[in-house]
Amino acid sequence: MSKLSSSYKLKPGKVNRMRYVTHLSCTLCGRTYAPDFKYLTCPTCGETGILDIHYDYEGLKTIITKAYFKNNEDHSIWRYIPLMSVKGIETDSTLKVGWTPLYRGKNLEKILGIKTLTFKDEGVNPTGSLKDRASVVATIKAMEGGHTTLACASTGNAASSLAGNASKLGLKSVIFVPKRAPRGKLTQLLAYGADVISVQGDYKEAFKLSRDAINHYGWYNRNAAINPHMVEGKKTVAYEIIEQLNFNPPDWIVVSVGDGCTIGGVYKGLHDFHALGLIEHIPRILGVQSEGCAPFYKAWTTGKPLKETEENTLADSIAVGIPRNPVKAMRAVDYSNGAWITVTDDAIIKAIKTLGSTEGLFCEPAAAAAYAGLEAALDQAIIDKDSHVSVILTGNGLKDPDTIGKAIKGPVKLDNDLDALINHIESTHD
Ligand SMILES: *Cc1c(COP(=O)(O)O)cnc(C)c1O
Ligand SMILES: [Zn+2]
């Protein structure tokens, strides 16, 4: 089939792909900026002035139709490039990010008594988490701006993801991790050749040192909340869910929340597709936090402003005491008529075992937290059993085997002896 006959005519590098970005606006003061604005946050509001990127939906409607997707042979996040804030240079040189599977969870549907359950398995992205959707965009934006080094602070996944994606494009990465970053993630970072600084403190401190170093050296800043292009990468997960469901959106999408960039991206993706007339309603979004670190949940339930909290959970990827993307995250739940919920560490560990043993999905704690959130929301009748729920599983279980291993029974130890084996099997199986 000739590529020219498809409606996917925008080949990488041939056109200015940012033609549909109309402007940027500050989520705090509303000031607007040109599409190629060189700062990542609003100069008037400073670091908390997170920017939002706006598109010309009327113009996009002329090319982004269901037929556009049907004919699109690019099975990576770049299939959505006209809806993104990158120019398109080098996008054919990146790792393959996105177009992860959406599984129907039939076994858990039966166990939970829920009508339809789907799982978006982000753990199969190239570095094992949803963070690749943002990192790959960061590497491209860095190249657009002529940077050769990128930096970020991360609880682990953003870091390993940035390191892997940077490596593929021949860029350097400097990563600031908190003291308690899990070994799996650290090992991965080091293998990707990043410069890793283990800040002897928590994530908040790693974040601050990264910011100061970035200001000092002028590296490209991949700190997800600060950098508005990261949400534009993460939003593609929502596009994929909708496409994979043949444009029949679920009733709810469930996702775990740390900084708030992922949930903000989920909403943004749904908002875009709604604005383009591709879906008739926006699914409700359930934001899941860990009980030991739940600043969003607390702000939402008390109606008070977001307050710094302890980072007291084994789900390291969502152990974020000062979320850096509060406005987009709160909006995601408010505008979608969604809800916030918390889960305990015990429920998270249980969820890891449940997902592994019933659906063949192996998750790191922060990913399983989303599923634990679904169980809690069914219990509390926040989500009706007559619904279709899509749960985003944000990261792979191999990221953090130490934590998971502690909660899981070890193997049976036997000598090389068939009788002993038979004895064991007969006594444990029926
Ligand atoms: C980063 C991350 C999250 C949360 O995303 P935020 O943008 O920080 O809210 C959830 N799960 C995993 C596995 C992550 O790596
Ligand atoms: Zn502002």
XYZ file of C-alpha atoms in Angstrom, residues 153-429:
277
model
C 14.825 14.951 39.746
C 12.872 11.799 40.048
C 11.645 9.186 42.443
C 13.060 6.723 39.911
C 11.009 6.170 36.785
C 11.288 9.619 35.245
C 15.008 9.280 35.750
C 15.513 5.851 34.238
C 13.175 6.806 31.461
C 15.024 10.021 30.696
C 18.354 8.214 30.833
C 17.228 5.514 28.389
C 15.591 7.868 25.936
C 18.540 10.284 26.059
C 20.974 7.462 25.449
C 19.134 6.426 22.287
C 19.518 9.931 20.834
C 23.113 10.374 21.934
C 22.252 12.952 24.596
C 23.610 13.174 28.139
C 21.468 12.988 31.259
C 22.075 14.145 34.815
C 19.696 12.632 37.306
C 18.915 13.575 40.898
C 17.325 10.786 42.912
C 16.200 10.712 46.533
C 18.019 8.506 48.989
C 15.332 5.838 48.931
C 15.099 5.247 45.165
C 14.659 1.480 44.632
C 17.617 -0.553 43.487
C 15.948 -1.741 40.263
C 15.483 1.804 39.077
C 18.964 2.909 40.129
C 20.595 -0.008 38.387
C 18.657 0.786 35.254
C 19.785 4.416 35.321
C 23.387 3.525 35.730
C 23.197 0.993 32.920
C 21.829 3.691 30.615
C 24.954 5.687 31.373
C 23.386 8.599 33.236
C 25.239 10.798 35.697
C 23.390 9.861 38.858
C 23.385 12.052 41.941
C 21.821 10.354 44.959
C 20.668 13.307 47.052
C 20.837 12.312 50.701
C 17.296 13.364 51.489
C 13.781 12.906 50.149
C 12.305 13.724 46.741
C 11.621 17.334 47.736
C 15.316 17.858 48.314
C 16.337 16.064 45.142
C 13.929 18.321 43.263
C 15.393 21.492 44.748
C 18.988 20.559 44.009
C 18.076 19.615 40.431
C 16.388 22.972 39.943
C 19.396 24.874 41.219
C 21.791 22.838 39.086
C 19.624 23.264 35.978
C 19.538 27.026 36.519
C 23.267 27.051 36.994
C 24.236 24.966 33.960
C 21.367 25.660 31.563
C 20.587 21.972 30.997
C 17.248 21.011 29.495
C 14.750 20.612 32.339
C 12.672 17.443 32.249
C 11.050 18.015 35.623
C 7.625 16.829 34.665
C 5.466 19.256 36.491
C 7.462 22.303 35.522
C 7.780 21.389 31.858
C 4.433 21.764 30.046
C 5.501 19.482 27.197
C 5.611 16.503 29.559
C 1.839 16.517 29.996
C 1.549 16.693 26.207
C 3.516 13.457 25.997
C 1.619 11.735 28.793
C -1.769 12.628 27.343
C -1.207 10.120 24.552
C -2.057 7.322 26.984
C -5.642 8.576 27.003
C -5.713 8.835 23.207
C -4.621 5.221 22.976
C -7.214 3.967 25.442
C -9.939 5.676 23.439
C -8.637 4.433 20.106
C -8.194 0.894 21.408
C -11.796 0.968 22.590
C -12.885 2.014 19.138
C -13.856 5.468 20.353
C -16.301 4.093 22.945
C -14.892 5.676 26.096
C -15.007 3.853 29.426
C -17.082 5.310 32.269
C -14.050 5.719 34.488
C -10.280 5.885 34.081
C -8.242 5.100 37.188
C -4.684 6.309 37.686
C -2.297 6.763 40.589
C -1.029 10.235 41.399
C 2.246 11.689 42.637
C 3.162 15.065 41.125
C -0.077 15.153 39.186
C 1.390 15.298 35.703
C 0.066 11.901 34.632
C -3.508 12.514 35.721
C -3.315 15.975 34.159
C -2.210 14.320 30.936
C -5.025 11.802 31.042
C -7.536 14.613 31.291
C -5.831 16.636 28.575
C -5.952 13.717 26.160
C -9.632 13.171 26.809
C -10.296 16.877 26.499
C -8.532 17.006 23.114
C -10.482 14.067 21.714
C -13.711 15.554 23.019
C -12.916 18.932 21.467
C -12.220 17.190 18.156
C -15.587 15.464 18.279
C -13.995 12.002 18.494
C -15.764 11.124 21.762
C -19.125 12.237 23.042
C -18.323 12.292 26.739
C -15.270 12.544 28.924
C -14.794 9.570 31.261
C -14.683 10.323 34.973
C -11.195 10.184 36.424
C -10.352 8.509 39.731
C -7.093 9.787 41.226
C -5.503 7.291 43.582
C -3.044 8.235 46.305
C -1.336 6.315 49.020
C -2.740 6.875 52.504
C 0.741 7.777 53.769
C 1.158 10.503 51.165
C -2.135 11.964 50.005
C -1.926 15.739 49.591
C -4.457 15.829 46.724
C -6.957 13.623 48.509
C -6.707 15.788 51.617
C -7.113 19.044 49.719
C -10.107 17.661 47.838
C -11.902 16.220 50.852
C -11.310 19.242 53.088
C -11.731 21.919 50.425
C -8.512 23.493 51.690
C -5.428 24.406 49.654
C -2.872 21.699 49.003
C -0.515 21.243 51.945
C 2.901 19.612 52.086
C 2.657 16.088 53.547
C 4.922 13.267 54.673
C 6.162 10.828 52.023
C 5.208 7.751 53.894
C 4.514 4.917 51.475
C 6.293 1.999 49.867
C 4.903 3.117 46.513
C 7.949 5.264 45.796
C 6.698 6.563 42.448
C 3.798 8.340 44.110
C 5.624 9.378 47.288
C 5.411 13.067 46.465
C 4.850 15.332 49.469
C 4.777 18.584 47.489
C 3.075 17.896 44.160
C 4.430 20.156 41.465
C 1.484 20.058 39.140
C -1.436 20.787 41.441
C -3.620 22.836 39.124
C -3.748 20.340 36.264
C -4.275 17.424 38.630
C -7.115 19.009 40.597
C -8.759 20.094 37.359
C -8.560 16.566 35.947
C -10.791 15.291 38.723
C -13.038 18.365 38.981
C -13.667 18.837 35.250
C -14.287 15.129 34.683
C -16.646 14.893 37.660
C -14.273 12.299 39.082
C -13.037 11.546 42.591
C -9.945 11.092 44.734
C -9.338 8.052 46.903
C -6.556 6.657 49.098
C -5.271 3.125 49.570
C -3.037 1.586 52.213
C 0.348 0.027 51.558
C -1.179 -3.333 52.498
C -3.859 -2.922 49.859
C -1.167 -2.043 47.317
C 0.810 -5.206 48.068
C -2.364 -7.246 47.855
C -3.161 -5.627 44.517
C 0.254 -6.609 43.162
C -0.496 -10.236 43.984
C -4.039 -10.049 42.619
C -2.993 -8.548 39.287
C -0.131 -10.976 38.918
C -2.042 -14.103 39.796
C -5.319 -13.385 38.001
C -4.413 -11.334 34.939
C -0.730 -11.997 34.301
C 0.135 -8.363 34.948
C 3.187 -7.651 37.071
C 3.175 -4.152 38.529
C 5.332 -1.977 40.675
C 3.607 -0.658 43.817
C 2.526 2.713 42.371
C 0.928 0.962 39.411
C -0.908 -1.593 41.517
C -2.137 1.294 43.671
C -4.500 2.238 40.851
C -6.084 -1.198 40.930
C -6.305 -1.056 44.737
C -8.063 2.278 44.218
C -10.622 0.632 41.967
C -11.362 -2.016 44.604
C -11.787 0.692 47.239
C -14.012 2.770 44.953
C -16.267 -0.244 44.317
C -16.458 -0.906 48.063
C -17.358 2.690 48.777
C -19.855 2.743 45.901
C -18.002 5.601 44.232
C -17.841 3.437 41.119
C -20.892 1.473 40.087
C -20.433 -2.213 39.208
C -22.368 -1.648 36.031
C -19.493 0.403 34.616
C -16.630 0.028 32.209
C -13.471 0.968 34.084
C -10.017 1.357 32.550
C -7.133 1.092 34.975
C -3.789 2.511 33.919
C -0.955 0.327 35.185
C 1.842 2.852 35.130
C 4.971 0.786 35.782
C 6.526 -2.682 35.586
C 6.962 -4.932 38.633
C 10.591 -5.597 37.787
C 11.296 -2.009 38.788
C 11.081 -2.781 42.469
C 11.478 -6.489 43.205
C 12.782 -5.859 46.729
C 9.579 -4.290 48.001
C 7.382 -6.802 46.243
C 9.564 -9.724 47.285
C 9.118 -8.936 50.961
C 5.397 -9.440 50.666
C 5.434 -12.562 48.577
C 6.014 -16.103 49.773
C 9.322 -17.533 48.620
C 9.654 -20.727 46.553
C 9.327 -24.200 48.042
C 12.800 -25.637 48.623
C 13.207 -29.283 47.693
C 16.096 -31.583 46.898
C 16.304 -33.248 43.510
C 13.892 -35.990 44.620
C 10.708 -36.920 42.716
C 9.035 -38.520 45.754
C 9.521 -35.378 47.794
C 8.075 -33.387 44.916
C 5.047 -35.666 44.588
C 4.530 -35.401 48.308
C 4.598 -31.638 48.073
C 2.246 -31.434 45.068
C -0.292 -33.854 46.563
C -0.389 -31.989 49.836
C -0.881 -28.560 48.296
C -3.025 -29.168 45.187
